Amino acid sequence: LDHMLDLLKQGDWKDAKWVSDKFNIKLNTLKKQRQRKIGLPYHVFGKLVRYNTLEIQKYLTEKNYAR
């Protein structure tokens, strides 16, 4: 539980719809990427899938994507 609370304090958490709109990625594509464990980093809280903006930024920087 402490780990979950620590995660919630770090960065801003967005849902798949926000990520889809922001990065012009279809929701179905995000779902397939999650199933294949590829693509943007994400977390599951119960049934909720959330993306951390700081982790997305770090991922894109490491992959040399400019945004």
Short mmCIF file of N, CA and C in Angstrom, two decimals:
data_model
loop_
_atom_site.label_atom_id
_atom_site.label_comp_id
_atom_site.label_asym_id
_atom_site.label_seq_id
_atom_site.Cartn_x
_atom_site.Cartn_y
_atom_site.Cartn_z
N LEU A 1 0.83 -1.20 0.00
CA LEU A 1 0.00 0.00 0.00
C LEU A 1 0.87 1.26 0.00
N ASP A 2 1.94 1.25 0.76
CA ASP A 2 2.83 2.41 0.80
C ASP A 2 3.41 2.70 -0.59
N HIS A 3 3.74 1.62 -1.32
CA HIS A 3 4.27 1.77 -2.68
C HIS A 3 3.25 2.48 -3.56
N MET A 4 1.98 2.12 -3.46
CA MET A 4 0.92 2.74 -4.26
C MET A 4 0.79 4.21 -3.89
N LEU A 5 0.84 4.53 -2.63
CA LEU A 5 0.72 5.92 -2.20
C LEU A 5 1.91 6.75 -2.69
N ASP A 6 3.10 6.16 -2.67
CA ASP A 6 4.28 6.86 -3.18
C ASP A 6 4.13 7.15 -4.66
N LEU A 7 3.61 6.18 -5.41
CA LEU A 7 3.41 6.38 -6.84
C LEU A 7 2.43 7.52 -7.11
N LEU A 8 1.39 7.60 -6.33
CA LEU A 8 0.37 8.62 -6.55
C LEU A 8 0.90 10.03 -6.30
N LYS A 9 1.96 10.15 -5.51
CA LYS A 9 2.53 11.46 -5.20
C LYS A 9 3.45 11.97 -6.31
N GLN A 10 3.88 11.07 -7.19
CA GLN A 10 4.89 11.42 -8.19
C GLN A 10 4.25 11.71 -9.54
N GLY A 11 4.35 12.93 -10.00
CA GLY A 11 3.89 13.26 -11.33
C GLY A 11 2.38 13.37 -11.44
N ASP A 12 1.95 13.50 -12.65
CA ASP A 12 0.53 13.66 -12.95
C ASP A 12 0.07 12.40 -13.65
N TRP A 13 -1.08 11.86 -13.24
CA TRP A 13 -1.58 10.61 -13.79
C TRP A 13 -2.69 10.89 -14.78
N LYS A 14 -2.59 10.30 -15.97
CA LYS A 14 -3.56 10.51 -17.03
C LYS A 14 -4.14 9.18 -17.49
N ASP A 15 -5.36 9.24 -18.00
CA ASP A 15 -5.98 8.02 -18.52
C ASP A 15 -5.60 7.82 -19.98
N ALA A 16 -6.00 6.67 -20.53
CA ALA A 16 -5.64 6.33 -21.90
C ALA A 16 -6.24 7.31 -22.90
N LYS A 17 -7.41 7.85 -22.62
CA LYS A 17 -8.05 8.81 -23.53
C LYS A 17 -7.17 10.06 -23.67
N TRP A 18 -6.65 10.55 -22.57
CA TRP A 18 -5.77 11.72 -22.60
C TRP A 18 -4.52 11.42 -23.43
N VAL A 19 -3.90 10.27 -23.18
CA VAL A 19 -2.69 9.88 -23.91
C VAL A 19 -3.01 9.76 -25.40
N SER A 20 -4.13 9.16 -25.71
CA SER A 20 -4.57 9.00 -27.09
C SER A 20 -4.70 10.35 -27.78
N ASP A 21 -5.36 11.28 -27.13
CA ASP A 21 -5.56 12.61 -27.69
C ASP A 21 -4.24 13.39 -27.82
N LYS A 22 -3.44 13.33 -26.77
CA LYS A 22 -2.19 14.11 -26.72
C LYS A 22 -1.17 13.64 -27.76
N PHE A 23 -1.06 12.32 -27.94
CA PHE A 23 -0.03 11.77 -28.80
C PHE A 23 -0.57 11.20 -30.10
N ASN A 24 -1.85 11.42 -30.34
CA ASN A 24 -2.49 10.96 -31.58
C ASN A 24 -2.28 9.46 -31.81
N ILE A 25 -2.54 8.69 -30.75
CA ILE A 25 -2.45 7.23 -30.80
C ILE A 25 -3.85 6.69 -30.55
N LYS A 26 -4.32 5.79 -31.38
CA LYS A 26 -5.65 5.23 -31.19
C LYS A 26 -5.72 4.46 -29.87
N LEU A 27 -6.88 4.54 -29.22
CA LEU A 27 -7.07 3.82 -27.96
C LEU A 27 -6.80 2.32 -28.13
N ASN A 28 -7.24 1.78 -29.24
CA ASN A 28 -7.03 0.36 -29.49
C ASN A 28 -5.54 0.02 -29.61
N THR A 29 -4.77 0.94 -30.19
CA THR A 29 -3.33 0.75 -30.30
C THR A 29 -2.68 0.73 -28.92
N LEU A 30 -3.10 1.66 -28.06
CA LEU A 30 -2.57 1.68 -26.68
C LEU A 30 -2.89 0.36 -25.98
N LYS A 31 -4.10 -0.13 -26.16
CA LYS A 31 -4.51 -1.39 -25.53
C LYS A 31 -3.65 -2.55 -26.03
N LYS A 32 -3.42 -2.60 -27.34
CA LYS A 32 -2.59 -3.67 -27.91
C LYS A 32 -1.15 -3.57 -27.40
N GLN A 33 -0.65 -2.34 -27.27
CA GLN A 33 0.70 -2.16 -26.75
C GLN A 33 0.80 -2.65 -25.31
N ARG A 34 -0.22 -2.35 -24.53
CA ARG A 34 -0.21 -2.83 -23.13
C ARG A 34 -0.24 -4.36 -23.08
N GLN A 35 -1.05 -4.97 -23.94
CA GLN A 35 -1.14 -6.43 -23.97
C GLN A 35 0.19 -7.06 -24.34
N ARG A 36 0.93 -6.39 -25.23
CA ARG A 36 2.22 -6.91 -25.69
C ARG A 36 3.39 -6.42 -24.84
N LYS A 37 3.05 -5.59 -23.85
CA LYS A 37 4.05 -5.02 -22.93
C LYS A 37 5.11 -4.23 -23.69
N ILE A 38 4.64 -3.41 -24.64
CA ILE A 38 5.51 -2.51 -25.39
C ILE A 38 4.92 -1.11 -25.31
N GLY A 39 5.65 -0.13 -25.79
CA GLY A 39 5.11 1.22 -25.85
C GLY A 39 5.28 2.00 -24.56
N LEU A 40 4.43 2.99 -24.39
CA LEU A 40 4.53 3.90 -23.26
C LEU A 40 4.34 3.17 -21.93
N PRO A 41 5.09 3.60 -20.91
CA PRO A 41 4.94 2.98 -19.59
C PRO A 41 3.56 3.31 -18.99
N TYR A 42 2.99 2.36 -18.28
CA TYR A 42 1.67 2.52 -17.69
C TYR A 42 1.60 1.76 -16.37
N HIS A 43 0.56 2.03 -15.61
CA HIS A 43 0.30 1.34 -14.35
C HIS A 43 -1.16 0.96 -14.30
N VAL A 44 -1.45 -0.13 -13.61
CA VAL A 44 -2.83 -0.56 -13.42
C VAL A 44 -3.15 -0.46 -11.94
N PHE A 45 -4.21 0.26 -11.63
CA PHE A 45 -4.71 0.39 -10.27
C PHE A 45 -6.09 -0.25 -10.24
N GLY A 46 -6.15 -1.50 -9.80
CA GLY A 46 -7.42 -2.22 -9.87
C GLY A 46 -7.76 -2.43 -11.34
N LYS A 47 -8.86 -1.83 -11.80
CA LYS A 47 -9.25 -1.92 -13.21
C LYS A 47 -8.86 -0.68 -13.99
N LEU A 48 -8.26 0.30 -13.32
CA LEU A 48 -7.90 1.55 -13.97
C LEU A 48 -6.48 1.50 -14.54
N VAL A 49 -6.35 1.93 -15.77
CA VAL A 49 -5.04 2.05 -16.40
C VAL A 49 -4.68 3.53 -16.40
N ARG A 50 -3.49 3.84 -15.90
CA ARG A 50 -3.06 5.23 -15.83
C ARG A 50 -1.62 5.35 -16.34
N TYR A 51 -1.37 6.49 -16.96
CA TYR A 51 -0.05 6.82 -17.48
C TYR A 51 0.49 8.00 -16.68
N ASN A 52 1.74 7.88 -16.26
CA ASN A 52 2.38 8.94 -15.49
C ASN A 52 3.13 9.86 -16.46
N THR A 53 2.82 11.14 -16.40
CA THR A 53 3.41 12.09 -17.35
C THR A 53 4.94 12.16 -17.23
N LEU A 54 5.45 12.04 -16.03
CA LEU A 54 6.91 12.07 -15.86
C LEU A 54 7.56 10.85 -16.50
N GLU A 55 6.92 9.69 -16.36
CA GLU A 55 7.45 8.47 -16.95
C GLU A 55 7.37 8.51 -18.47
N ILE A 56 6.28 9.09 -19.00
CA ILE A 56 6.15 9.23 -20.45
C ILE A 56 7.26 10.14 -20.97
N GLN A 57 7.48 11.25 -20.28
CA GLN A 57 8.53 12.19 -20.70
C GLN A 57 9.89 11.51 -20.70
N LYS A 58 10.18 10.76 -19.66
CA LYS A 58 11.46 10.05 -19.56
C LYS A 58 11.58 9.01 -20.68
N TYR A 59 10.51 8.26 -20.93
CA TYR A 59 10.50 7.25 -21.99
C TYR A 59 10.79 7.88 -23.35
N LEU A 60 10.09 8.97 -23.64
CA LEU A 60 10.27 9.64 -24.93
C LEU A 60 11.67 10.22 -25.08
N THR A 61 12.22 10.74 -23.99
CA THR A 61 13.58 11.29 -24.02
C THR A 61 14.59 10.18 -24.28
N GLU A 62 14.41 9.04 -23.61
CA GLU A 62 15.33 7.91 -23.80
C GLU A 62 15.26 7.34 -25.21
N LYS A 63 14.07 7.40 -25.80
CA LYS A 63 13.87 6.88 -27.16
C LYS A 63 14.17 7.93 -28.22
N ASN A 64 14.60 9.12 -27.77
CA ASN A 64 14.93 10.24 -28.65
C ASN A 64 13.76 10.74 -29.47
N TYR A 65 12.57 10.69 -28.89
CA TYR A 65 11.40 11.29 -29.53
C TYR A 65 11.27 12.72 -29.02
N ALA A 66 11.07 13.65 -29.90
CA ALA A 66 10.87 15.04 -29.51
C ALA A 66 9.39 15.33 -29.50
N ARG A 67 8.95 16.02 -28.48
CA ARG A 67 7.54 16.41 -28.37
C ARG A 67 7.45 17.67 -27.59
#
